[in-house]
Amino acid sequence: MTKKNSGKRPGPVVLDVEGKQLNADDARRIAHPLTGGVILFARNFESRAQLQALTRAIREVRDDVLICIDHEGGRVQRCKTDGFTHLPAMARLGELWDKDVLMATKAAVSCGYVLAAELRACDIDLSFTPVLDLDYGRSAVIGDRAFHADPRVATMLANHLNHGLLLAGMANCGKHFPGHGYVEADSHVAIPVDERDLDTILAQDARPYEWMGTTLASVMPAHVIYPKVDPNPAGFSRFWLQDILRTQLGFEGVIFSDDLSMEGASVAGTVTQAATAALDAGCDMVLICNHPQRADQLLAELQAQPGKASQRRIRKLFARRKPMDWNKLEQEPEYRASLRTLKELSLIA
């Protein structure tokens, strides 16, 4: 394969690959100048050696694409075997907070460090974590992925998780702005509607995005409509992304769209119309997952490149240090101490 290097100037599209090895169509899509990132799923993982070979193959096609994964712990963790630690759902950290604040913050740092260190050993740049949604006890799709019902607790635990990520060289992504926890519908298969007013949402769900400030490297908005605020889902709303997130809350990092193949994005039209609407609203990068034909359509039709501001933000998301050999990682004092902390607290087996 011919190595393509555009000098860390990735395009706005984040797409997936079909299997455990790159095929010719995967390589063709990754090589496209509109591609800026690759997102991996459980179907792309069989073993550490296979995953390392896959990320190496991606780098051989393009060494300037961001390699991402949804890897939070609990039920949203793509790699769970062959040495990967099966991390707890974040709600477990919230439960620990209610008993012992200091141990909960220590555990959050350890979770972040183990999560990032293991992924970095396989040359993955970014995990879409932490979930900043609040646990109202209403949303099955969020549920125990949320730290807590209290935005102050969610903020503190997320900040400590992010510290652990950063110590291992990884940035972070808060999701799903301004909040997905209050609605019952799952935006993967429905179009959720949150009938609360702006002041209520800003006083509760959006607080972590305000309080975390510059520690938040990237944000993913929700495919949720807040009709008392804007008729469009948050990820397609200039009001939510520009007026609130950028201007009022002062967010300077990358804004990713959520997956444009989800039902919650269908209100925006075709995949190209949805991507254009998301970018026009203020997203820096757009995700298209699980639909290779739609990815091809998007790459063929999209008339957009990230501006200089977006390029500058995106570059900051790349991993901060070179991948560590897994055998060396297993002997690293910080990694061993983090695992020991989680085991002592019965958060991992």
XYZ file of C-alpha atoms in Angstrom:
349
model
C 0.000 0.000 0.000
C 1.122 3.529 -0.677
C 1.429 5.605 2.442
C -0.497 8.863 2.301
C 0.504 11.716 4.546
C -1.229 15.067 4.389
C 0.776 16.501 7.273
C -1.793 16.158 10.054
C -4.506 17.858 8.006
C -7.336 15.326 8.245
C -10.711 15.790 6.587
C -13.999 16.014 8.491
C -15.284 12.430 8.058
C -14.794 9.680 10.664
C -15.734 6.258 9.289
C -15.405 2.608 10.259
C -13.871 -0.511 8.751
C -15.760 -3.687 7.983
C -13.813 -6.478 9.684
C -10.720 -7.552 11.563
C -8.377 -6.781 8.667
C -8.452 -3.972 6.130
C -9.966 -4.873 2.781
C -9.469 -2.915 -0.430
C -12.651 -0.864 0.086
C -11.606 0.059 3.632
C -8.211 1.223 2.374
C -9.815 3.216 -0.438
C -12.119 5.050 1.980
C -9.340 5.760 4.493
C -7.134 7.139 1.704
C -9.850 9.596 0.630
C -8.882 13.216 1.405
C -12.208 13.852 3.176
C -11.441 11.107 5.707
C -10.014 12.380 8.963
C -10.627 9.518 11.353
C -11.399 5.832 11.748
C -13.653 4.461 14.496
C -13.283 0.859 15.639
C -15.994 -1.441 17.010
C -16.162 -4.826 18.758
C -16.361 -6.552 15.371
C -12.874 -5.185 14.634
C -11.347 -6.865 17.712
C -10.287 -10.477 18.119
C -6.964 -10.229 19.923
C -4.331 -7.678 20.828
C -2.011 -8.871 18.068
C -4.811 -8.635 15.508
C -5.843 -5.169 16.745
C -2.252 -3.933 16.595
C -1.958 -5.295 13.052
C -5.177 -3.492 12.096
C -4.091 -0.116 13.462
C -0.688 -0.595 11.811
C -2.424 -1.251 8.484
C -4.539 1.898 8.919
C -1.374 3.940 9.579
C 0.210 2.459 6.469
C -2.639 3.892 4.392
C -2.763 7.230 6.252
C -0.589 8.180 9.187
C -2.564 11.376 9.756
C -5.998 9.923 10.575
C -7.320 9.887 14.134
C -7.966 6.293 15.266
C -10.928 6.294 17.663
C -13.073 3.835 19.599
C -16.121 3.834 21.893
C -14.539 2.381 25.024
C -16.135 3.600 28.247
C -16.236 0.553 30.527
C -19.323 -1.404 31.545
C -21.482 -2.438 28.619
C -19.794 -0.029 26.194
C -16.315 -1.494 25.885
C -15.121 -2.863 22.560
C -12.064 -4.805 23.771
C -12.601 -7.028 26.811
C -10.364 -10.068 26.371
C -6.727 -11.028 25.688
C -5.349 -8.854 28.462
C -7.750 -5.909 28.238
C -9.193 -4.975 31.620
C -12.999 -5.125 31.722
C -13.579 -1.763 33.371
C -16.641 -0.972 35.498
C -19.629 1.042 34.356
C -19.164 4.647 35.435
C -22.204 4.433 37.729
C -20.060 2.225 39.983
C -17.779 5.208 40.541
C -20.809 7.319 41.411
C -21.928 4.724 43.949
C -18.431 4.745 45.446
C -18.530 8.560 45.622
C -21.631 8.367 47.815
C -19.621 6.229 50.276
C -16.096 7.644 49.989
C -15.353 10.723 47.882
C -11.576 10.409 47.957
C -11.525 6.742 46.988
C -13.964 7.473 44.157
C -11.707 10.147 42.696
C -8.670 7.861 43.017
C -10.604 5.078 41.276
C -11.659 7.447 38.471
C -8.034 8.379 37.757
C -7.110 4.692 37.755
C -9.957 3.828 35.380
C -8.886 6.554 32.985
C -5.256 5.506 33.103
C -5.913 1.796 32.499
C -8.423 2.543 29.735
C -6.070 4.850 27.857
C -2.829 2.945 28.477
C -4.246 -0.309 27.089
C -5.708 1.393 24.022
C -2.520 3.359 23.420
C -0.536 0.109 23.485
C -2.595 -0.782 20.390
C -2.015 2.653 18.794
C -5.542 3.994 19.300
C -5.577 7.777 19.706
C -8.929 8.565 21.305
C -11.824 6.943 23.130
C -15.203 8.687 23.061
C -15.435 8.996 26.812
C -16.544 10.259 29.377
C -20.341 10.203 29.352
C -21.462 13.461 30.997
C -25.196 12.690 30.844
C -26.969 12.685 34.194
C -28.673 9.578 35.535
C -32.345 10.497 35.917
C -33.324 6.825 36.033
C -35.261 7.304 32.786
C -32.900 6.463 29.927
C -32.122 2.795 29.305
C -29.523 3.633 26.651
C -27.615 5.865 29.118
C -28.404 4.199 32.446
C -25.264 3.064 34.248
C -23.047 4.714 31.646
C -23.659 7.953 33.600
C -21.589 8.726 36.678
C -24.361 10.185 38.821
C -27.585 12.195 38.940
C -25.812 15.211 40.477
C -23.989 17.343 37.869
C -21.354 18.309 40.456
C -20.477 14.669 41.096
C -20.498 13.849 37.381
C -18.128 16.761 36.754
C -15.690 15.805 39.502
C -15.531 12.140 38.506
C -15.223 12.970 34.805
C -12.388 15.394 35.553
C -10.505 12.686 37.454
C -11.145 10.129 34.705
C -9.812 12.670 32.191
C -6.715 13.155 34.337
C -6.045 9.421 34.097
C -6.544 9.494 30.326
C -4.140 12.404 29.997
C -1.458 10.712 32.119
C -1.501 7.899 29.565
C -1.335 10.365 26.660
C -4.978 10.389 25.568
C -7.465 13.245 25.116
C -11.179 12.937 25.972
C -14.662 13.446 24.553
C -17.612 14.520 26.705
C -20.999 13.315 25.490
C -23.887 13.807 24.739
C -24.248 17.608 24.867
C -26.361 19.186 26.344
C -27.699 15.951 27.883
C -29.292 12.647 26.849
C -30.142 11.340 30.311
C -33.621 12.834 30.709
C -35.264 11.282 27.627
C -36.432 7.674 27.536
C -36.084 7.140 23.772
C -32.845 5.718 22.347
C -31.501 7.936 19.548
C -30.028 4.868 17.819
C -33.555 3.747 16.890
C -35.794 6.775 17.589
C -35.813 10.576 17.623
C -35.839 11.566 21.320
C -37.608 14.769 22.341
C -36.821 16.589 25.602
C -39.576 19.055 26.465
C -37.686 20.956 29.172
C -36.820 24.618 28.775
C -33.365 26.103 28.225
C -32.865 27.369 31.782
C -33.589 23.941 33.259
C -31.177 22.182 30.903
C -28.422 24.748 31.481
C -28.875 24.530 35.249
C -28.562 20.742 35.280
C -27.461 18.697 32.256
C -25.153 21.261 30.628
C -23.328 22.129 33.872
C -20.464 19.637 33.435
C -19.607 21.190 30.066
C -19.410 24.596 31.734
C -17.545 23.493 34.851
C -14.959 21.289 33.104
C -13.670 24.235 31.081
C -10.406 23.690 29.227
C -10.003 20.130 30.543
C -12.619 19.037 27.990
C -10.842 18.267 24.703
C -13.835 17.351 22.548
C -17.616 17.090 22.751
C -20.245 14.977 21.026
C -23.754 16.489 20.914
C -26.914 14.448 21.376
C -29.283 13.406 18.596
C -32.039 14.835 20.806
C -34.545 17.572 19.946
C -35.234 20.194 22.623
C -38.271 21.873 20.986
C -38.555 24.687 23.542
C -35.015 25.699 22.551
C -34.537 24.778 18.861
C -36.444 22.610 16.348
C -33.264 20.772 15.312
C -31.443 18.037 17.244
C -28.540 19.529 19.185
C -25.938 18.213 16.733
C -27.569 20.132 13.880
C -28.295 23.315 15.855
C -26.180 26.448 15.530
C -27.900 27.721 18.654
C -26.744 24.785 20.777
C -23.279 24.450 19.261
C -22.365 28.082 18.559
C -24.448 30.252 20.874
C -24.430 27.963 23.906
C -21.447 25.587 23.715
C -18.895 27.828 21.998
C -19.987 31.312 23.092
C -21.792 30.991 26.432
C -19.843 28.034 27.817
C -16.561 29.009 26.137
C -15.764 25.562 24.700
C -12.662 25.618 22.448
C -12.230 21.938 21.568
C -13.414 19.644 18.778
C -17.127 19.020 18.212
C -17.928 15.581 16.764
C -21.347 14.730 15.394
C -22.843 11.538 16.775
C -23.225 8.738 14.223
C -25.127 10.084 11.201
C -26.550 6.612 10.492
C -28.548 6.654 13.743
C -32.291 7.222 13.599
C -31.877 10.424 15.598
C -30.031 11.948 12.630
C -32.686 11.021 10.057
C -34.508 14.332 10.475
C -31.619 16.010 8.633
C -32.218 14.062 5.400
C -29.683 12.010 3.458
C -26.289 11.254 4.963
C -24.732 14.056 2.898
C -27.439 16.522 3.914
C -26.999 15.483 7.561
C -23.211 15.854 7.411
C -23.505 19.268 5.749
C -26.068 20.398 8.327
C -23.850 19.200 11.201
C -20.768 20.941 9.821
C -22.737 24.127 9.111
C -24.069 24.069 12.673
C -20.542 23.965 14.068
C -19.301 20.362 14.130
C -15.642 19.902 13.224
C -15.952 16.197 12.373
C -18.869 13.909 11.456
C -19.227 10.180 12.107
C -20.733 7.662 9.690
C -20.776 4.097 11.013
C -22.047 0.637 10.041
C -23.112 1.630 6.519
C -20.239 1.361 3.988
C -22.484 2.440 1.108
C -23.506 5.604 2.953
C -19.863 6.292 3.722
C -19.076 5.999 0.008
C -21.984 8.323 -0.782
C -20.753 10.867 1.758
C -17.177 10.820 0.457
C -18.447 11.246 -3.101
C -20.900 14.067 -2.377
C -19.659 16.117 0.583
C -18.386 19.567 -0.370
C -16.580 20.526 2.812
C -13.138 20.637 4.378
C -12.390 21.668 7.965
C -11.245 25.271 8.287
C -7.993 26.262 9.951
C -9.636 26.520 13.377
C -11.045 22.995 13.070
C -7.709 21.650 11.846
C -5.949 23.201 14.814
C -8.449 21.686 17.259
C -8.330 18.234 15.642
C -4.534 18.080 15.774
C -4.685 18.404 19.565
C -6.640 15.135 19.822
C -3.843 12.937 18.525
C -2.142 10.821 21.183
C 0.491 12.635 23.224
C 3.117 9.900 23.244
C 4.155 6.868 21.207
C 2.441 3.538 21.895
C 4.066 1.498 24.651
C 4.833 -2.168 24.084
C 2.227 -4.249 25.956
C 4.857 -6.268 27.830
C 6.474 -3.051 29.033
C 3.041 -1.674 29.960
C 2.370 -4.677 32.197
C 5.537 -3.850 34.147
C 4.927 -0.105 34.346
C 4.495 1.038 37.981
C 1.624 3.467 37.222
C -0.318 0.802 35.351
C 0.202 -1.815 38.048
C -0.792 0.655 40.768
C -3.957 1.606 38.879
C -4.970 -2.040 38.483
C -4.261 -2.657 42.171
C -6.495 0.269 43.164
C -9.386 -1.008 41.049
C -9.018 -4.551 42.374
C -8.863 -3.437 45.988
C -12.123 -1.543 45.484
C -13.697 -4.591 43.773
C -14.269 -2.559 40.595
C -12.535 -5.162 38.436
C -12.090 -8.909 38.802
